[in-house]
């Protein structure tokens, strides 16, 4: 008797209930998304003496968290330039993170969080990483750039907490100082431009995180005595402007259809109200379209 080897026969499977993949999904209808009320994350940097802290102090019901070396809030309170408000100084990076966790649990009636200023908090972050990962040795931190590969991840934890507060309806304003740095433009020659005073390791993440980046500067007109003069003279320098769109001279980011150039009133207490008016107007235009 001859036998033939081969694969085993497959028995027919019992017929049961249809699989979930074959169940027809419920009908769904698409609808236009209504834009929510604006609750921006703003990165505001400006030249010295512009009024960055005052800008934040006049936002709705603010709480200001200050980096260890910042003294602007105290000076403004002493001169009665800003109203009394809750302001806490963060001596360490842990202080900052604990305050953010506290506010996530209970905003205590505050509607705006102001960080003053980003550069000071970057130094606290570096100190924290240096202490916990490099035995407190900046030499080890700097060696082969090892510390600068670690500390941005710690910075991102802070941004995550700011996002949590923003999702709970808090405006978030991060203040920063302006500096002038050379810029290697791949399409032209190298030139100087205003930049946010942060290291390259966290400047880019900060710019991606912000809904709007505002640059504050004093307007200066350059006047020449005659057309052939090689140099001119600066005139003015007292009128304060906020710029909202990036150009060759400075970084900015406009997420709310604000005008390129916002001229601020002489009263610094009106700085926030003036900018907010343009943010609200842009949202109103979107709703009308």
Coordinates of C-alpha atoms in Angstrom, one line a residue:
X1 CA 0.0 0.0 0.0
X2 CA 1.4 3.3 -1.0
X3 CA 1.1 6.3 1.3
X4 CA 1.5 9.9 0.3
X5 CA 2.9 12.4 2.8
X6 CA 1.8 16.0 2.8
X7 CA 0.5 18.8 4.9
X8 CA -2.2 17.9 7.4
X9 CA -5.7 18.6 6.3
X10 CA -7.3 21.7 7.8
X11 CA -10.7 21.1 9.3
X12 CA -13.4 23.7 8.6
X13 CA -13.7 26.3 11.3
X14 CA -17.0 26.7 13.1
X15 CA -19.1 29.6 12.0
X16 CA -19.5 32.0 14.9
X17 CA -20.3 35.7 15.5
X18 CA -18.7 38.1 13.0
X19 CA -15.4 39.6 14.0
X20 CA -15.3 43.2 15.4
X21 CA -13.5 44.3 12.2
X22 CA -16.6 43.5 10.2
X23 CA -19.0 45.5 12.4
X24 CA -20.1 48.6 10.6
X25 CA -19.0 51.7 12.5
X26 CA -21.6 54.3 13.6
X27 CA -22.2 57.1 11.2
X28 CA -20.3 60.3 12.0
X29 CA -20.8 63.8 10.6
X30 CA -18.0 66.3 10.2
X31 CA -18.6 69.9 11.4
X32 CA -16.5 73.1 11.4
X33 CA -14.4 73.5 14.5
X34 CA -15.1 76.6 16.4
X35 CA -11.9 78.3 17.6
X36 CA -11.6 78.5 21.3
X37 CA -10.9 81.7 23.2
X38 CA -7.2 82.6 22.9
X39 CA -5.0 81.3 25.7
X40 CA -1.5 81.9 24.3
X41 CA 1.9 80.8 25.3
X42 CA 4.0 83.9 24.8
X43 CA 7.8 84.3 24.7
X44 CA 8.6 88.0 25.1
X45 CA 12.1 89.2 24.8
X46 CA 13.3 92.8 24.6
X47 CA 16.3 95.1 25.1
X48 CA 17.2 96.3 28.6
X49 CA 14.9 98.8 30.2
X50 CA 12.0 98.1 27.8
X51 CA 9.5 97.0 30.5
X52 CA 9.4 93.2 30.2
X53 CA 8.4 92.6 33.8
X54 CA 5.8 95.4 33.7
X55 CA 4.3 93.7 30.6
X56 CA 3.8 90.5 32.5
X57 CA 2.7 92.3 35.7
X58 CA -0.4 93.9 34.0
X59 CA -1.6 90.6 32.5
X60 CA -4.8 89.2 34.0
X61 CA -4.3 88.1 37.6
X62 CA -0.7 87.2 37.3
X63 CA 1.7 85.2 39.4
X64 CA 5.4 85.8 38.8
X65 CA 8.0 83.2 39.4
X66 CA 11.5 84.8 39.4
X67 CA 14.8 83.2 38.8
X68 CA 17.3 83.7 41.7
X69 CA 19.2 86.7 40.3
X70 CA 16.2 88.6 39.0
X71 CA 15.3 91.8 40.9
X72 CA 13.0 93.6 38.5
X73 CA 9.8 92.8 40.4
X74 CA 11.1 94.1 43.7
X75 CA 12.3 97.3 42.2
X76 CA 9.0 97.9 40.4
X77 CA 7.1 97.2 43.6
X78 CA 9.3 99.6 45.6
X79 CA 8.6 102.4 43.1
X80 CA 4.9 101.5 42.9
X81 CA 5.3 101.0 39.2
X82 CA 3.2 97.7 39.3
X83 CA 0.4 96.7 41.6
X84 CA 0.9 94.3 44.4
X85 CA 0.8 90.7 43.2
X86 CA 2.0 87.2 44.2
X87 CA 5.7 86.8 43.2
X88 CA 8.0 84.0 44.3
X89 CA 11.7 83.8 43.9
X90 CA 13.1 80.4 42.8
X91 CA 16.6 79.8 44.3
X92 CA 17.0 76.4 42.6
X93 CA 15.6 74.5 39.7
X94 CA 13.7 72.3 42.2
X95 CA 12.0 75.4 43.6
X96 CA 10.7 76.2 40.1
X97 CA 9.4 72.7 39.4
X98 CA 7.7 72.4 42.8
X99 CA 6.0 75.8 42.3
X100 CA 4.8 74.7 38.9
X101 CA 3.4 71.4 40.3
X102 CA 1.7 73.4 43.1
X103 CA 0.0 75.6 40.5
X104 CA -1.1 72.6 38.4
X105 CA -2.9 71.3 41.4
X106 CA -4.4 74.6 42.4
X107 CA -4.1 77.8 40.4
X108 CA -5.2 79.8 43.5
X109 CA -7.2 82.2 41.5
X110 CA -4.4 83.2 39.2
X111 CA -5.0 83.5 35.4
X112 CA -1.5 84.2 34.1
X113 CA 1.9 82.7 34.9
X114 CA 4.9 84.8 34.2
X115 CA 8.5 83.4 34.3
X116 CA 11.1 86.1 34.8
X117 CA 13.4 85.4 33.1
X118 CA 14.3 82.5 30.8
X119 CA 18.1 83.0 31.0
X120 CA 18.1 82.9 34.8
X121 CA 16.1 79.7 34.8
X122 CA 18.5 78.1 32.2
X123 CA 21.3 78.7 34.7
X124 CA 19.3 77.0 37.5
X125 CA 18.7 74.1 35.2
X126 CA 22.4 73.7 34.3
X127 CA 23.3 73.9 38.0
X128 CA 20.7 71.2 38.8
X129 CA 22.0 68.8 36.1
X130 CA 25.6 69.5 37.1
X131 CA 24.9 68.7 40.7
X132 CA 22.9 65.5 40.1
X133 CA 24.7 64.1 37.1
X134 CA 28.3 65.4 37.3
X135 CA 29.1 65.6 41.0
X136 CA 28.8 69.4 41.0
X137 CA 31.7 69.7 38.6
X138 CA 31.2 72.1 35.8
X139 CA 34.5 70.8 34.3
X140 CA 32.8 67.4 33.9
X141 CA 29.6 69.0 32.7
X142 CA 31.6 70.8 29.9
X143 CA 33.8 67.9 29.0
X144 CA 32.9 66.7 25.5
X145 CA 29.7 68.7 25.8
X146 CA 28.2 65.9 27.9
X147 CA 26.1 68.2 30.1
X148 CA 24.7 70.1 27.1
X149 CA 23.3 66.8 25.8
X150 CA 21.5 66.1 29.1
X151 CA 20.1 69.4 30.3
X152 CA 17.7 70.1 27.4
X153 CA 15.7 67.1 28.4
X154 CA 15.4 68.6 31.9
X155 CA 14.3 71.9 30.3
X156 CA 11.6 70.0 28.4
X157 CA 10.1 68.7 31.7
X158 CA 9.5 72.4 32.6
X159 CA 7.9 73.1 29.3
X160 CA 5.6 70.1 29.8
X161 CA 4.4 71.6 33.1
X162 CA 3.8 75.0 31.4
X163 CA 1.7 73.1 28.9
X164 CA -0.3 71.5 31.6
X165 CA -1.0 74.9 33.1
X166 CA -1.9 76.3 29.8
X167 CA -4.3 73.4 29.1
X168 CA -6.0 74.4 32.4
X169 CA -6.7 77.9 31.0
X170 CA -3.7 79.8 32.3
X171 CA -1.9 82.3 30.0
X172 CA 1.8 81.6 30.1
X173 CA 4.3 84.4 29.5
X174 CA 8.0 83.6 29.5
X175 CA 10.2 86.8 29.6
X176 CA 13.7 86.8 28.2
X177 CA 16.6 89.2 27.6
X178 CA 17.7 90.2 24.1
X179 CA 21.3 89.8 22.9
X180 CA 23.0 90.5 19.6
X181 CA 24.6 87.4 18.0
X182 CA 26.2 86.7 14.6
X183 CA 24.0 84.8 12.2
X184 CA 25.4 82.6 9.4
X185 CA 22.7 83.0 6.8
X186 CA 23.1 80.2 4.2
X187 CA 21.7 82.4 1.5
X188 CA 23.9 85.5 2.1
X189 CA 26.8 86.9 4.1
X190 CA 27.1 86.6 7.9
X191 CA 25.5 89.4 9.8
X192 CA 24.4 90.3 13.4
X193 CA 20.9 90.1 14.6
X194 CA 18.9 90.3 17.8
X195 CA 18.4 86.9 19.4
X196 CA 16.9 85.5 22.6
X197 CA 19.5 85.3 25.3
X198 CA 19.5 81.5 25.6
X199 CA 22.0 78.8 24.6
X200 CA 21.5 77.2 21.2
X201 CA 20.5 74.0 23.0
X202 CA 17.2 75.3 24.3
X203 CA 16.6 78.4 22.1
X204 CA 15.1 76.3 19.3
X205 CA 12.8 74.3 21.5
X206 CA 11.6 77.5 23.2
X207 CA 10.7 79.0 19.8
X208 CA 8.8 75.9 18.7
X209 CA 6.9 75.8 22.0
X210 CA 5.7 79.4 21.9
X211 CA 2.5 80.4 20.1
X212 CA 3.9 83.9 19.7
X213 CA 7.4 85.4 20.0
X214 CA 7.4 89.1 20.6
X215 CA 10.5 91.3 20.3
X216 CA 10.5 94.7 22.1
X217 CA 12.8 97.5 21.1
X218 CA 13.0 101.3 21.0
X219 CA 12.5 102.8 17.6
X220 CA 15.5 104.8 16.4
X221 CA 15.5 106.9 13.2
X222 CA 18.9 107.3 11.5
X223 CA 19.3 110.8 10.0
X224 CA 22.2 111.8 7.7
X225 CA 23.5 115.3 7.4
X226 CA 23.7 114.9 3.7
X227 CA 23.2 112.1 1.1
X228 CA 27.0 111.5 0.8
X229 CA 27.6 111.0 4.5
X230 CA 28.8 107.5 5.3
X231 CA 27.2 107.4 8.7
X232 CA 24.1 108.9 10.2
X233 CA 22.9 110.0 13.6
X234 CA 20.4 108.2 15.7
X235 CA 17.3 110.2 16.6
X236 CA 14.5 109.3 19.0
X237 CA 15.0 106.0 20.7
X238 CA 12.1 106.6 23.2
X239 CA 9.2 105.2 21.3
X240 CA 8.6 101.5 22.3
X241 CA 7.7 99.0 19.6
X242 CA 6.8 95.3 19.7
X243 CA 7.6 93.4 16.5
X244 CA 5.7 90.2 15.8
X245 CA 7.1 88.7 12.6
X246 CA 10.6 87.4 11.9
X247 CA 13.0 89.4 9.7
X248 CA 16.7 89.6 9.2
X249 CA 17.2 91.9 12.2
X250 CA 15.4 89.8 14.9
X251 CA 13.5 86.6 15.7
X252 CA 9.7 86.8 16.1
X253 CA 6.7 84.6 15.6
X254 CA 3.1 85.7 14.9
X255 CA 0.4 83.1 15.7
X256 CA -2.4 85.5 16.0
X257 CA -2.4 87.7 12.9
X258 CA -1.1 90.7 14.8
X259 CA 0.3 93.6 12.8
X260 CA 4.0 93.4 12.1
X261 CA 4.7 96.5 14.3
X262 CA 2.7 97.4 17.5
X263 CA 3.4 100.9 18.8
X264 CA 3.0 101.0 22.6
X265 CA 1.5 103.9 24.5
X266 CA 3.6 106.0 26.8
X267 CA 2.0 104.4 29.9
X268 CA 3.9 101.0 30.4
X269 CA 0.8 99.8 32.3
X270 CA -1.0 99.6 29.0
X271 CA 1.6 97.4 27.3
X272 CA -0.3 94.1 27.9
X273 CA -3.7 95.6 27.1
X274 CA -2.4 96.9 23.8
X275 CA -1.0 93.6 22.6
X276 CA -4.0 91.6 23.9
X277 CA -6.3 93.9 21.9
X278 CA -4.6 92.7 18.7
X279 CA -4.7 89.0 19.8
X280 CA -8.4 89.2 20.5
X281 CA -9.1 91.1 17.3
X282 CA -7.4 88.4 15.2
X283 CA -9.5 85.7 16.9
X284 CA -12.7 87.7 16.2
X285 CA -11.7 88.0 12.5
X286 CA -11.3 84.2 12.4
X287 CA -14.8 83.7 13.9
X288 CA -16.3 86.0 11.3
X289 CA -14.9 84.2 8.3

